[in-house]
Amino acid sequence: MSTLIQVALDTPLPRLFDYRLPAACGSLPEGTLVEVPFGRTRQVGVAFGAPPGGTAVESGKLREILQVLDDRPPVAPDVLALARFCADYYHHPLGAVLLAALPPRLRSARPFTAETPWLVVTEAGRTAALPARAKAQRALLDVLCAAPQTREALRARQQMRHAAALVAAGCATWSRQPPLSPEALPSADLPSATQAQQYALDTLLPVLDRFGVHLVHGVTGSGKTELYLRLIAAVLDQGRQALVLIPEIALTPQLEGHFQARFPARRIAALHSGLAERARAENWLAAPDCDILLGTRLAVFAPLPRLGLIVVDEEHDGSFKQQDGLRYSARDVAVARGKQARVAVVLGSATPSLESYAQAQNGRYRLLELKTRAHPEARLPDIELADLRHLPQEHGFTQPARTALAETLVRGEQSLVFLNRRGYAPALYCPSCAWVAPCPHCSARLVLHRRSHRLRCHHCGHEVRIPDVCPNCGEPDLKPLGLGTQRLEETLAALLPAARIRRIDRDSMHPRAWAELGEAVRARDVDVLVGTQMLAKGHDFPDMTLALILDTDGGLYSPDFRATERLFAQLMQVAGRAGRADKPGRVLIQTAFPDHPLFRHLQRHDYSGYAQILLAERKALDLPPYTRQVLLRAEAPAMDAALGFLQRAAQAAPALPDVNVFAPTPAPMARVANLERAQLLIQSASRPALHAFVRDWRPALDAIRPRVARWSLDVDPLAF
Ligand code: ADP
Ligand code: ZN
Ligand code: ZN
């Protein structure tokens, strides 16, 4: 005798697969991980109940599951619900969503022994009424009410299945430690809340236990983090959990330390892709018992049965959007999760995304503003422009920039030099024939990395040694083109021989190195910090009084309609790094377009004013957030194949009056790693219309033969 179950697998097909379940396995709770044969391979999948209405597979062809992975808990109900939302919203197969949500180690059938050795009764378990036939579970629950049990002991007594059932029912939970005794929280000397913080607290505390999205727009240093901490404290006091999402891996250890110091008796778990596989799996398994889960975008999928609050810090940050596979936005998924769990979602930023800001303006999100810095003496910095049309530059620096750097150094204060690029210089070029080193696999130029003597493609990773002569004409004197952080560092060293200079960018930063750098800056071992995007992320350096911004003009006239929004946010954030404590800060921006409205609003620290302008533009041009977009991406070895696929897709598109289907075009970065990329944009003012369209369209896409191109759907695309 055997029963039938459906299994979700990581395949491109949006359906579940039927398998036989040996009777010896009993019945599996929904979400149980199983290993099954699939084609000629084996795969790990997620079990659901019996197929409604039986199976269409002939009984001779029906295969049996290979094993139940009961060394790990079933995917929790809250995670299943969120995965269902994502499968629907992103038009992605449920199995692919679920397996993308799981940490890689738990996706493997290799046995996993978690170092969460304790099975502990939950609050619900103490009062649970189990069905009469669940005698073994009842007995185990009684044992647990008396004392937590170790995994080893349970395994020895062959009670793992009952343990799993109790955990699935929410009566017990696996824990790294036996439960903490409820110690008193330290009442460290906290500053009294600022007026704006107090107003936000008074508004939010009464509504944390219901769904609502609250956009905290607070200038850098206005005390947003402090506000989150107080909201979290309230949630923890009710025995509930807080999920805190942040954009940057490098910032997690720092923030974790900060949170742990504030809540010494609470369990804080971290989840981000910088963790080793094992640690990531452990922390995922520990999530149901933790009090605060802190992590990057992938943490939004962690099991949190007592979720009481979600905070998304720096909600405007592009890294919340996953750029391959399941292309989700963790911010948007967080909002969906808040809705499912019926809890408040707090989005915070000094420069909210226009998507969120528009929602606050139309009243769907509540807007809370912190307009001044929390530190009583901290003021917002003065922002000056150096007009590149009139001022000559030497190695990228104008005279005012050089003077400002020298003066800051003499005063014994710190400077920040910001460049929106990485590598030594964007490219290597030949002054005789104008040859520029191209990547052989992409439509991109190779970036010069002088220290390692290599040219590297930042899209596909292709690397070569720097050629001795121009491969085109033989010219031996090849020159760097433009300015990169490495070259900037060298120029600065020549300009300020006495200064201690440190460079940071994606090429050189790991969380540990980042923490070490923060220490060095705070200890005043650094005079000038040179870097890229990383510098625009949340940081608090009290003696950093000058921010110098070079070479931003590319962002003012980019074909990407979000470029000005991003540039504005980045400049506001960088400016926010200057003068955070009692010393006044100064920001100097070199630009050839000093009359651009972006700078006018930046100089007044006027996010809202510029946001209004950008929103009006978006509205006039029918762009997000006033319209919704889905991008069908295709890639193939030849552009014709990719475009041909999209043409057929466009022909198969259902005709809906409110949905626009644009013409297929090559992607702006048309060639990456030897694949040609093309895209087809679908747009509608109505989200339901757009989703109904894609739902109708998807089966037609699956059916296009021959499959000349690999394709994917990107709902709410951020990068084109
Ligand atoms: P944000 O996250 O908005 O950039 P933070 O929460 O990091 O701001 O606060 C910036 C600085 O102000 C920190 O040094 C913090 O300790 C301080 N701060 C926050 N709230 C208060 C307050 N109510 N009174 C005095 N200082 C505060
Ligand atoms: Zn040449
Ligand atoms: Zn390349």
JSON list of C-alpha atoms in Angstrom, two decimals, residues 367-560:
[
{"chain": "A", "resi": 367, "resn": "LEU", "atom": "CA", "xyz": [4.63, 58.88, 5.95]},
{"chain": "A", "resi": 368, "resn": "LEU", "atom": "CA", "xyz": [6.65, 59.75, 9.07]},
{"chain": "A", "resi": 369, "resn": "GLU", "atom": "CA", "xyz": [9.32, 62.39, 8.77]},
{"chain": "A", "resi": 370, "resn": "LEU", "atom": "CA", "xyz": [12.42, 63.00, 10.85]},
{"chain": "A", "resi": 371, "resn": "LYS", "atom": "CA", "xyz": [13.62, 66.29, 9.47]},
{"chain": "A", "resi": 372, "resn": "THR", "atom": "CA", "xyz": [16.55, 67.16, 11.68]},
{"chain": "A", "resi": 373, "resn": "ARG", "atom": "CA", "xyz": [19.57, 65.34, 12.97]},
{"chain": "A", "resi": 374, "resn": "ALA", "atom": "CA", "xyz": [19.18, 63.71, 16.37]},
{"chain": "A", "resi": 375, "resn": "HIS", "atom": "CA", "xyz": [22.48, 64.85, 17.78]},
{"chain": "A", "resi": 376, "resn": "PRO", "atom": "CA", "xyz": [21.62, 68.27, 19.24]},
{"chain": "A", "resi": 377, "resn": "GLU", "atom": "CA", "xyz": [24.62, 70.03, 17.64]},
{"chain": "A", "resi": 378, "resn": "ALA", "atom": "CA", "xyz": [24.83, 68.20, 14.33]},
{"chain": "A", "resi": 379, "resn": "ARG", "atom": "CA", "xyz": [23.78, 70.27, 11.33]},
{"chain": "A", "resi": 380, "resn": "LEU", "atom": "CA", "xyz": [23.38, 69.30, 7.72]},
{"chain": "A", "resi": 381, "resn": "PRO", "atom": "CA", "xyz": [26.47, 70.14, 5.66]},
{"chain": "A", "resi": 382, "resn": "ASP", "atom": "CA", "xyz": [26.88, 73.00, 3.19]},
{"chain": "A", "resi": 383, "resn": "ILE", "atom": "CA", "xyz": [26.92, 71.75, -0.37]},
{"chain": "A", "resi": 384, "resn": "GLU", "atom": "CA", "xyz": [29.05, 73.63, -2.91]},
{"chain": "A", "resi": 385, "resn": "LEU", "atom": "CA", "xyz": [29.57, 73.05, -6.61]},
{"chain": "A", "resi": 386, "resn": "ALA", "atom": "CA", "xyz": [32.83, 73.36, -8.53]},
{"chain": "A", "resi": 387, "resn": "ASP", "atom": "CA", "xyz": [31.94, 74.28, -12.09]},
{"chain": "A", "resi": 388, "resn": "LEU", "atom": "CA", "xyz": [33.99, 72.12, -14.43]},
{"chain": "A", "resi": 389, "resn": "ARG", "atom": "CA", "xyz": [33.20, 74.39, -17.38]},
{"chain": "A", "resi": 390, "resn": "HIS", "atom": "CA", "xyz": [35.36, 77.15, -15.92]},
{"chain": "A", "resi": 391, "resn": "LEU", "atom": "CA", "xyz": [37.80, 75.45, -13.57]},
{"chain": "A", "resi": 392, "resn": "PRO", "atom": "CA", "xyz": [40.74, 73.54, -15.00]},
{"chain": "A", "resi": 393, "resn": "GLN", "atom": "CA", "xyz": [41.37, 70.07, -13.59]},
{"chain": "A", "resi": 394, "resn": "GLU", "atom": "CA", "xyz": [44.61, 68.42, -12.71]},
{"chain": "A", "resi": 395, "resn": "HIS", "atom": "CA", "xyz": [44.33, 64.63, -12.61]},
{"chain": "A", "resi": 396, "resn": "GLY", "atom": "CA", "xyz": [40.64, 64.99, -11.96]},
{"chain": "A", "resi": 397, "resn": "PHE", "atom": "CA", "xyz": [40.86, 67.62, -9.20]},
{"chain": "A", "resi": 398, "resn": "THR", "atom": "CA", "xyz": [39.92, 71.30, -9.45]},
{"chain": "A", "resi": 399, "resn": "GLN", "atom": "CA", "xyz": [41.68, 73.93, -7.38]},
{"chain": "A", "resi": 400, "resn": "PRO", "atom": "CA", "xyz": [38.81, 74.28, -4.85]},
{"chain": "A", "resi": 401, "resn": "ALA", "atom": "CA", "xyz": [38.87, 70.51, -4.36]},
{"chain": "A", "resi": 402, "resn": "ARG", "atom": "CA", "xyz": [42.61, 70.45, -3.71]},
{"chain": "A", "resi": 403, "resn": "THR", "atom": "CA", "xyz": [42.36, 73.37, -1.32]},
{"chain": "A", "resi": 404, "resn": "ALA", "atom": "CA", "xyz": [39.48, 71.83, 0.60]},
{"chain": "A", "resi": 405, "resn": "LEU", "atom": "CA", "xyz": [41.38, 68.55, 1.00]},
{"chain": "A", "resi": 406, "resn": "ALA", "atom": "CA", "xyz": [44.53, 70.32, 2.20]},
{"chain": "A", "resi": 407, "resn": "GLU", "atom": "CA", "xyz": [42.62, 72.49, 4.67]},
{"chain": "A", "resi": 408, "resn": "THR", "atom": "CA", "xyz": [40.77, 69.55, 6.12]},
{"chain": "A", "resi": 409, "resn": "LEU", "atom": "CA", "xyz": [44.02, 67.66, 6.59]},
{"chain": "A", "resi": 410, "resn": "VAL", "atom": "CA", "xyz": [45.64, 70.65, 8.33]},
{"chain": "A", "resi": 411, "resn": "ARG", "atom": "CA", "xyz": [42.70, 70.88, 10.73]},
{"chain": "A", "resi": 412, "resn": "GLY", "atom": "CA", "xyz": [43.29, 67.24, 11.60]},
{"chain": "A", "resi": 413, "resn": "GLU", "atom": "CA", "xyz": [39.87, 66.20, 10.24]},
{"chain": "A", "resi": 414, "resn": "GLN", "atom": "CA", "xyz": [38.93, 63.50, 7.77]},
{"chain": "A", "resi": 415, "resn": "SER", "atom": "CA", "xyz": [37.83, 63.63, 4.14]},
{"chain": "A", "resi": 416, "resn": "LEU", "atom": "CA", "xyz": [35.89, 61.37, 1.91]},
{"chain": "A", "resi": 417, "resn": "VAL", "atom": "CA", "xyz": [36.49, 61.26, -1.83]},
{"chain": "A", "resi": 418, "resn": "PHE", "atom": "CA", "xyz": [33.69, 59.65, -3.73]},
{"chain": "A", "resi": 419, "resn": "LEU", "atom": "CA", "xyz": [33.84, 58.29, -7.24]},
{"chain": "A", "resi": 420, "resn": "ASN", "atom": "CA", "xyz": [31.13, 56.24, -8.83]},
{"chain": "A", "resi": 421, "resn": "ARG", "atom": "CA", "xyz": [33.46, 53.68, -10.39]},
{"chain": "A", "resi": 422, "resn": "ARG", "atom": "CA", "xyz": [35.85, 51.00, -9.44]},
{"chain": "A", "resi": 423, "resn": "GLY", "atom": "CA", "xyz": [39.16, 49.68, -10.69]},
{"chain": "A", "resi": 424, "resn": "TYR", "atom": "CA", "xyz": [42.15, 51.78, -11.61]},
{"chain": "A", "resi": 425, "resn": "ALA", "atom": "CA", "xyz": [40.52, 53.38, -14.62]},
{"chain": "A", "resi": 426, "resn": "PRO", "atom": "CA", "xyz": [37.49, 52.47, -16.67]},
{"chain": "A", "resi": 427, "resn": "ALA", "atom": "CA", "xyz": [39.55, 51.49, -19.68]},
{"chain": "A", "resi": 428, "resn": "LEU", "atom": "CA", "xyz": [42.92, 51.17, -21.37]},
{"chain": "A", "resi": 429, "resn": "TYR", "atom": "CA", "xyz": [43.23, 52.99, -24.66]},
{"chain": "A", "resi": 430, "resn": "CYS", "atom": "CA", "xyz": [45.68, 53.60, -27.44]},
{"chain": "A", "resi": 431, "resn": "PRO", "atom": "CA", "xyz": [46.41, 57.29, -28.11]},
{"chain": "A", "resi": 432, "resn": "SER", "atom": "CA", "xyz": [47.57, 56.52, -31.69]},
{"chain": "A", "resi": 433, "resn": "CYS", "atom": "CA", "xyz": [44.63, 54.55, -33.08]},
{"chain": "A", "resi": 434, "resn": "ALA", "atom": "CA", "xyz": [41.97, 55.04, -30.34]},
{"chain": "A", "resi": 435, "resn": "TRP", "atom": "CA", "xyz": [41.72, 51.27, -29.69]},
{"chain": "A", "resi": 436, "resn": "VAL", "atom": "CA", "xyz": [40.02, 50.58, -26.34]},
{"chain": "A", "resi": 437, "resn": "ALA", "atom": "CA", "xyz": [40.49, 47.14, -24.75]},
{"chain": "A", "resi": 438, "resn": "PRO", "atom": "CA", "xyz": [37.18, 45.29, -25.26]},
{"chain": "A", "resi": 439, "resn": "CYS", "atom": "CA", "xyz": [35.90, 42.19, -23.49]},
{"chain": "A", "resi": 440, "resn": "PRO", "atom": "CA", "xyz": [35.86, 39.39, -26.07]},
{"chain": "A", "resi": 441, "resn": "HIS", "atom": "CA", "xyz": [32.65, 37.96, -24.53]},
{"chain": "A", "resi": 442, "resn": "CYS", "atom": "CA", "xyz": [30.60, 41.04, -23.70]},
{"chain": "A", "resi": 443, "resn": "SER", "atom": "CA", "xyz": [29.69, 44.39, -25.15]},
{"chain": "A", "resi": 444, "resn": "ALA", "atom": "CA", "xyz": [31.72, 46.02, -22.42]},
{"chain": "A", "resi": 445, "resn": "ARG", "atom": "CA", "xyz": [35.19, 47.45, -22.06]},
{"chain": "A", "resi": 446, "resn": "LEU", "atom": "CA", "xyz": [37.76, 45.83, -19.85]},
{"chain": "A", "resi": 447, "resn": "VAL", "atom": "CA", "xyz": [38.62, 47.71, -16.70]},
{"chain": "A", "resi": 448, "resn": "LEU", "atom": "CA", "xyz": [42.22, 48.40, -15.90]},
{"chain": "A", "resi": 449, "resn": "HIS", "atom": "CA", "xyz": [43.45, 47.03, -12.55]},
{"chain": "A", "resi": 450, "resn": "ARG", "atom": "CA", "xyz": [46.97, 48.32, -12.33]},
{"chain": "A", "resi": 451, "resn": "ARG", "atom": "CA", "xyz": [48.01, 46.73, -9.06]},
{"chain": "A", "resi": 452, "resn": "SER", "atom": "CA", "xyz": [47.34, 43.22, -10.33]},
{"chain": "A", "resi": 453, "resn": "HIS", "atom": "CA", "xyz": [48.53, 44.20, -13.83]},
{"chain": "A", "resi": 454, "resn": "ARG", "atom": "CA", "xyz": [45.36, 42.93, -15.36]},
{"chain": "A", "resi": 455, "resn": "LEU", "atom": "CA", "xyz": [42.39, 43.94, -17.42]},
{"chain": "A", "resi": 456, "resn": "ARG", "atom": "CA", "xyz": [39.15, 42.60, -16.03]},
{"chain": "A", "resi": 457, "resn": "CYS", "atom": "CA", "xyz": [35.58, 42.48, -17.32]},
{"chain": "A", "resi": 458, "resn": "HIS", "atom": "CA", "xyz": [33.19, 43.57, -14.57]},
{"chain": "A", "resi": 459, "resn": "HIS", "atom": "CA", "xyz": [30.32, 41.75, -16.25]},
{"chain": "A", "resi": 460, "resn": "CYS", "atom": "CA", "xyz": [31.66, 38.26, -16.94]},
{"chain": "A", "resi": 461, "resn": "GLY", "atom": "CA", "xyz": [34.91, 38.20, -14.98]},
{"chain": "A", "resi": 462, "resn": "HIS", "atom": "CA", "xyz": [37.13, 37.67, -18.04]},
{"chain": "A", "resi": 463, "resn": "GLU", "atom": "CA", "xyz": [40.73, 38.62, -17.21]},
{"chain": "A", "resi": 464, "resn": "VAL", "atom": "CA", "xyz": [43.91, 39.18, -19.22]},
{"chain": "A", "resi": 465, "resn": "ARG", "atom": "CA", "xyz": [47.36, 40.60, -18.58]},
{"chain": "A", "resi": 466, "resn": "ILE", "atom": "CA", "xyz": [47.87, 44.19, -19.66]},
{"chain": "A", "resi": 467, "resn": "PRO", "atom": "CA", "xyz": [49.23, 44.03, -23.24]},
{"chain": "A", "resi": 468, "resn": "ASP", "atom": "CA", "xyz": [52.71, 45.55, -23.78]},
{"chain": "A", "resi": 469, "resn": "VAL", "atom": "CA", "xyz": [51.73, 47.18, -27.05]},
{"chain": "A", "resi": 470, "resn": "CYS", "atom": "CA", "xyz": [48.48, 48.09, -28.78]},
{"chain": "A", "resi": 471, "resn": "PRO", "atom": "CA", "xyz": [47.19, 44.88, -30.40]},
{"chain": "A", "resi": 472, "resn": "ASN", "atom": "CA", "xyz": [45.76, 47.02, -33.20]},
{"chain": "A", "resi": 473, "resn": "CYS", "atom": "CA", "xyz": [48.71, 49.25, -34.25]},
{"chain": "A", "resi": 474, "resn": "GLY", "atom": "CA", "xyz": [51.67, 48.27, -32.09]},
{"chain": "A", "resi": 475, "resn": "GLU", "atom": "CA", "xyz": [51.84, 51.56, -30.15]},
{"chain": "A", "resi": 476, "resn": "PRO", "atom": "CA", "xyz": [53.79, 50.83, -26.93]},
{"chain": "A", "resi": 477, "resn": "ASP", "atom": "CA", "xyz": [52.47, 53.75, -24.88]},
{"chain": "A", "resi": 478, "resn": "LEU", "atom": "CA", "xyz": [48.95, 52.64, -23.91]},
{"chain": "A", "resi": 479, "resn": "LYS", "atom": "CA", "xyz": [47.13, 55.07, -21.60]},
{"chain": "A", "resi": 480, "resn": "PRO", "atom": "CA", "xyz": [44.47, 54.77, -18.91]},
{"chain": "A", "resi": 481, "resn": "LEU", "atom": "CA", "xyz": [41.23, 56.45, -19.89]},
{"chain": "A", "resi": 482, "resn": "GLY", "atom": "CA", "xyz": [39.22, 58.25, -17.25]},
{"chain": "A", "resi": 483, "resn": "LEU", "atom": "CA", "xyz": [39.44, 58.00, -13.51]},
{"chain": "A", "resi": 484, "resn": "GLY", "atom": "CA", "xyz": [39.09, 55.01, -11.20]},
{"chain": "A", "resi": 485, "resn": "THR", "atom": "CA", "xyz": [39.52, 54.65, -7.47]},
{"chain": "A", "resi": 486, "resn": "GLN", "atom": "CA", "xyz": [43.00, 53.13, -7.69]},
{"chain": "A", "resi": 487, "resn": "ARG", "atom": "CA", "xyz": [44.27, 55.94, -9.88]},
{"chain": "A", "resi": 488, "resn": "LEU", "atom": "CA", "xyz": [42.55, 58.45, -7.65]},
{"chain": "A", "resi": 489, "resn": "GLU", "atom": "CA", "xyz": [44.34, 57.01, -4.65]},
{"chain": "A", "resi": 490, "resn": "GLU", "atom": "CA", "xyz": [47.68, 57.47, -6.41]},
{"chain": "A", "resi": 491, "resn": "THR", "atom": "CA", "xyz": [46.85, 61.03, -7.41]},
{"chain": "A", "resi": 492, "resn": "LEU", "atom": "CA", "xyz": [45.79, 61.84, -3.87]},
{"chain": "A", "resi": 493, "resn": "ALA", "atom": "CA", "xyz": [48.98, 60.37, -2.47]},
{"chain": "A", "resi": 494, "resn": "ALA", "atom": "CA", "xyz": [50.97, 62.71, -4.71]},
{"chain": "A", "resi": 495, "resn": "LEU", "atom": "CA", "xyz": [48.73, 65.65, -3.82]},
{"chain": "A", "resi": 496, "resn": "LEU", "atom": "CA", "xyz": [48.77, 65.09, -0.06]},
{"chain": "A", "resi": 497, "resn": "PRO", "atom": "CA", "xyz": [52.03, 63.29, 0.73]},
{"chain": "A", "resi": 498, "resn": "ALA", "atom": "CA", "xyz": [51.46, 63.54, 4.48]},
{"chain": "A", "resi": 499, "resn": "ALA", "atom": "CA", "xyz": [47.95, 62.05, 4.39]},
{"chain": "A", "resi": 500, "resn": "ARG", "atom": "CA", "xyz": [47.09, 58.49, 5.36]},
{"chain": "A", "resi": 501, "resn": "ILE", "atom": "CA", "xyz": [44.83, 57.33, 2.55]},
{"chain": "A", "resi": 502, "resn": "ARG", "atom": "CA", "xyz": [42.56, 54.31, 2.45]},
{"chain": "A", "resi": 503, "resn": "ARG", "atom": "CA", "xyz": [40.57, 53.08, -0.50]},
{"chain": "A", "resi": 504, "resn": "ILE", "atom": "CA", "xyz": [37.34, 51.10, -0.33]},
{"chain": "A", "resi": 505, "resn": "ASP", "atom": "CA", "xyz": [35.27, 49.64, -3.10]},
{"chain": "A", "resi": 506, "resn": "ARG", "atom": "CA", "xyz": [33.73, 46.34, -4.06]},
{"chain": "A", "resi": 507, "resn": "ASP", "atom": "CA", "xyz": [37.08, 45.05, -5.21]},
{"chain": "A", "resi": 508, "resn": "SER", "atom": "CA", "xyz": [38.57, 45.13, -1.78]},
{"chain": "A", "resi": 509, "resn": "MET", "atom": "CA", "xyz": [35.89, 44.92, 0.91]},
{"chain": "A", "resi": 510, "resn": "HIS", "atom": "CA", "xyz": [34.87, 41.94, 3.03]},
{"chain": "A", "resi": 511, "resn": "PRO", "atom": "CA", "xyz": [32.80, 42.30, 6.20]},
{"chain": "A", "resi": 512, "resn": "ARG", "atom": "CA", "xyz": [35.84, 41.82, 8.39]},
{"chain": "A", "resi": 513, "resn": "ALA", "atom": "CA", "xyz": [37.92, 44.29, 6.40]},
{"chain": "A", "resi": 514, "resn": "TRP", "atom": "CA", "xyz": [35.03, 46.74, 6.52]},
{"chain": "A", "resi": 515, "resn": "ALA", "atom": "CA", "xyz": [34.78, 46.46, 10.31]},
{"chain": "A", "resi": 516, "resn": "GLU", "atom": "CA", "xyz": [38.53, 46.93, 10.60]},
{"chain": "A", "resi": 517, "resn": "LEU", "atom": "CA", "xyz": [38.37, 49.99, 8.38]},
{"chain": "A", "resi": 518, "resn": "GLY", "atom": "CA", "xyz": [35.59, 51.48, 10.50]},
{"chain": "A", "resi": 519, "resn": "GLU", "atom": "CA", "xyz": [37.78, 51.02, 13.56]},
{"chain": "A", "resi": 520, "resn": "ALA", "atom": "CA", "xyz": [40.72, 52.66, 11.79]},
{"chain": "A", "resi": 521, "resn": "VAL", "atom": "CA", "xyz": [38.62, 55.65, 10.77]},
{"chain": "A", "resi": 522, "resn": "ARG", "atom": "CA", "xyz": [37.19, 56.08, 14.25]},
{"chain": "A", "resi": 523, "resn": "ALA", "atom": "CA", "xyz": [40.66, 55.72, 15.77]},
{"chain": "A", "resi": 524, "resn": "ARG", "atom": "CA", "xyz": [41.78, 58.53, 13.44]},
{"chain": "A", "resi": 525, "resn": "ASP", "atom": "CA", "xyz": [44.33, 56.35, 11.66]},
{"chain": "A", "resi": 526, "resn": "VAL", "atom": "CA", "xyz": [42.92, 57.48, 8.31]},
{"chain": "A", "resi": 527, "resn": "ASP", "atom": "CA", "xyz": [42.88, 61.00, 6.87]},
{"chain": "A", "resi": 528, "resn": "VAL", "atom": "CA", "xyz": [41.32, 60.42, 3.48]},
{"chain": "A", "resi": 529, "resn": "LEU", "atom": "CA", "xyz": [38.89, 57.70, 2.50]},
{"chain": "A", "resi": 530, "resn": "VAL", "atom": "CA", "xyz": [38.55, 57.05, -1.23]},
{"chain": "A", "resi": 531, "resn": "GLY", "atom": "CA", "xyz": [35.77, 54.94, -2.61]},
{"chain": "A", "resi": 532, "resn": "THR", "atom": "CA", "xyz": [32.64, 54.12, -4.53]},
{"chain": "A", "resi": 533, "resn": "GLN", "atom": "CA", "xyz": [29.06, 53.05, -3.70]},
{"chain": "A", "resi": 534, "resn": "MET", "atom": "CA", "xyz": [30.05, 51.47, -0.39]},
{"chain": "A", "resi": 535, "resn": "LEU", "atom": "CA", "xyz": [30.61, 54.95, 1.01]},
{"chain": "A", "resi": 536, "resn": "ALA", "atom": "CA", "xyz": [27.00, 55.86, 0.40]},
{"chain": "A", "resi": 537, "resn": "LYS", "atom": "CA", "xyz": [25.77, 53.28, 2.89]},
{"chain": "A", "resi": 538, "resn": "GLY", "atom": "CA", "xyz": [24.90, 53.89, 6.52]},
{"chain": "A", "resi": 539, "resn": "HIS", "atom": "CA", "xyz": [27.90, 54.95, 8.51]},
{"chain": "A", "resi": 540, "resn": "ASP", "atom": "CA", "xyz": [28.72, 57.22, 11.37]},
{"chain": "A", "resi": 541, "resn": "PHE", "atom": "CA", "xyz": [32.19, 58.80, 11.31]},
{"chain": "A", "resi": 542, "resn": "PRO", "atom": "CA", "xyz": [32.16, 61.84, 13.60]},
{"chain": "A", "resi": 543, "resn": "ASP", "atom": "CA", "xyz": [35.39, 63.47, 12.34]},
{"chain": "A", "resi": 544, "resn": "MET", "atom": "CA", "xyz": [34.59, 63.14, 8.65]},
{"chain": "A", "resi": 545, "resn": "THR", "atom": "CA", "xyz": [33.94, 66.76, 7.74]},
{"chain": "A", "resi": 546, "resn": "LEU", "atom": "CA", "xyz": [34.58, 66.94, 4.00]},
{"chain": "A", "resi": 547, "resn": "ALA", "atom": "CA", "xyz": [32.91, 64.93, 1.25]},
{"chain": "A", "resi": 548, "resn": "LEU", "atom": "CA", "xyz": [34.38, 65.50, -2.18]},
{"chain": "A", "resi": 549, "resn": "ILE", "atom": "CA", "xyz": [32.39, 64.15, -5.10]},
{"chain": "A", "resi": 550, "resn": "LEU", "atom": "CA", "xyz": [34.06, 63.72, -8.49]},
{"chain": "A", "resi": 551, "resn": "ASP", "atom": "CA", "xyz": [32.70, 62.73, -11.82]},
{"chain": "A", "resi": 552, "resn": "THR", "atom": "CA", "xyz": [28.95, 62.32, -11.37]},
{"chain": "A", "resi": 553, "resn": "ASP", "atom": "CA", "xyz": [27.77, 63.74, -14.65]},
{"chain": "A", "resi": 554, "resn": "GLY", "atom": "CA", "xyz": [27.22, 60.39, -16.37]},
{"chain": "A", "resi": 555, "resn": "GLY", "atom": "CA", "xyz": [24.25, 59.89, -14.05]},
{"chain": "A", "resi": 556, "resn": "LEU", "atom": "CA", "xyz": [22.59, 63.15, -15.10]},
{"chain": "A", "resi": 557, "resn": "TYR", "atom": "CA", "xyz": [22.13, 62.18, -18.73]},
{"chain": "A", "resi": 558, "resn": "SER", "atom": "CA", "xyz": [21.87, 58.43, -18.73]},
{"chain": "A", "resi": 559, "resn": "PRO", "atom": "CA", "xyz": [19.39, 56.48, -20.88]},
{"chain": "A", "resi": 560, "resn": "ASP", "atom": "CA", "xyz": [18.24, 54.65, -17.71]}
]
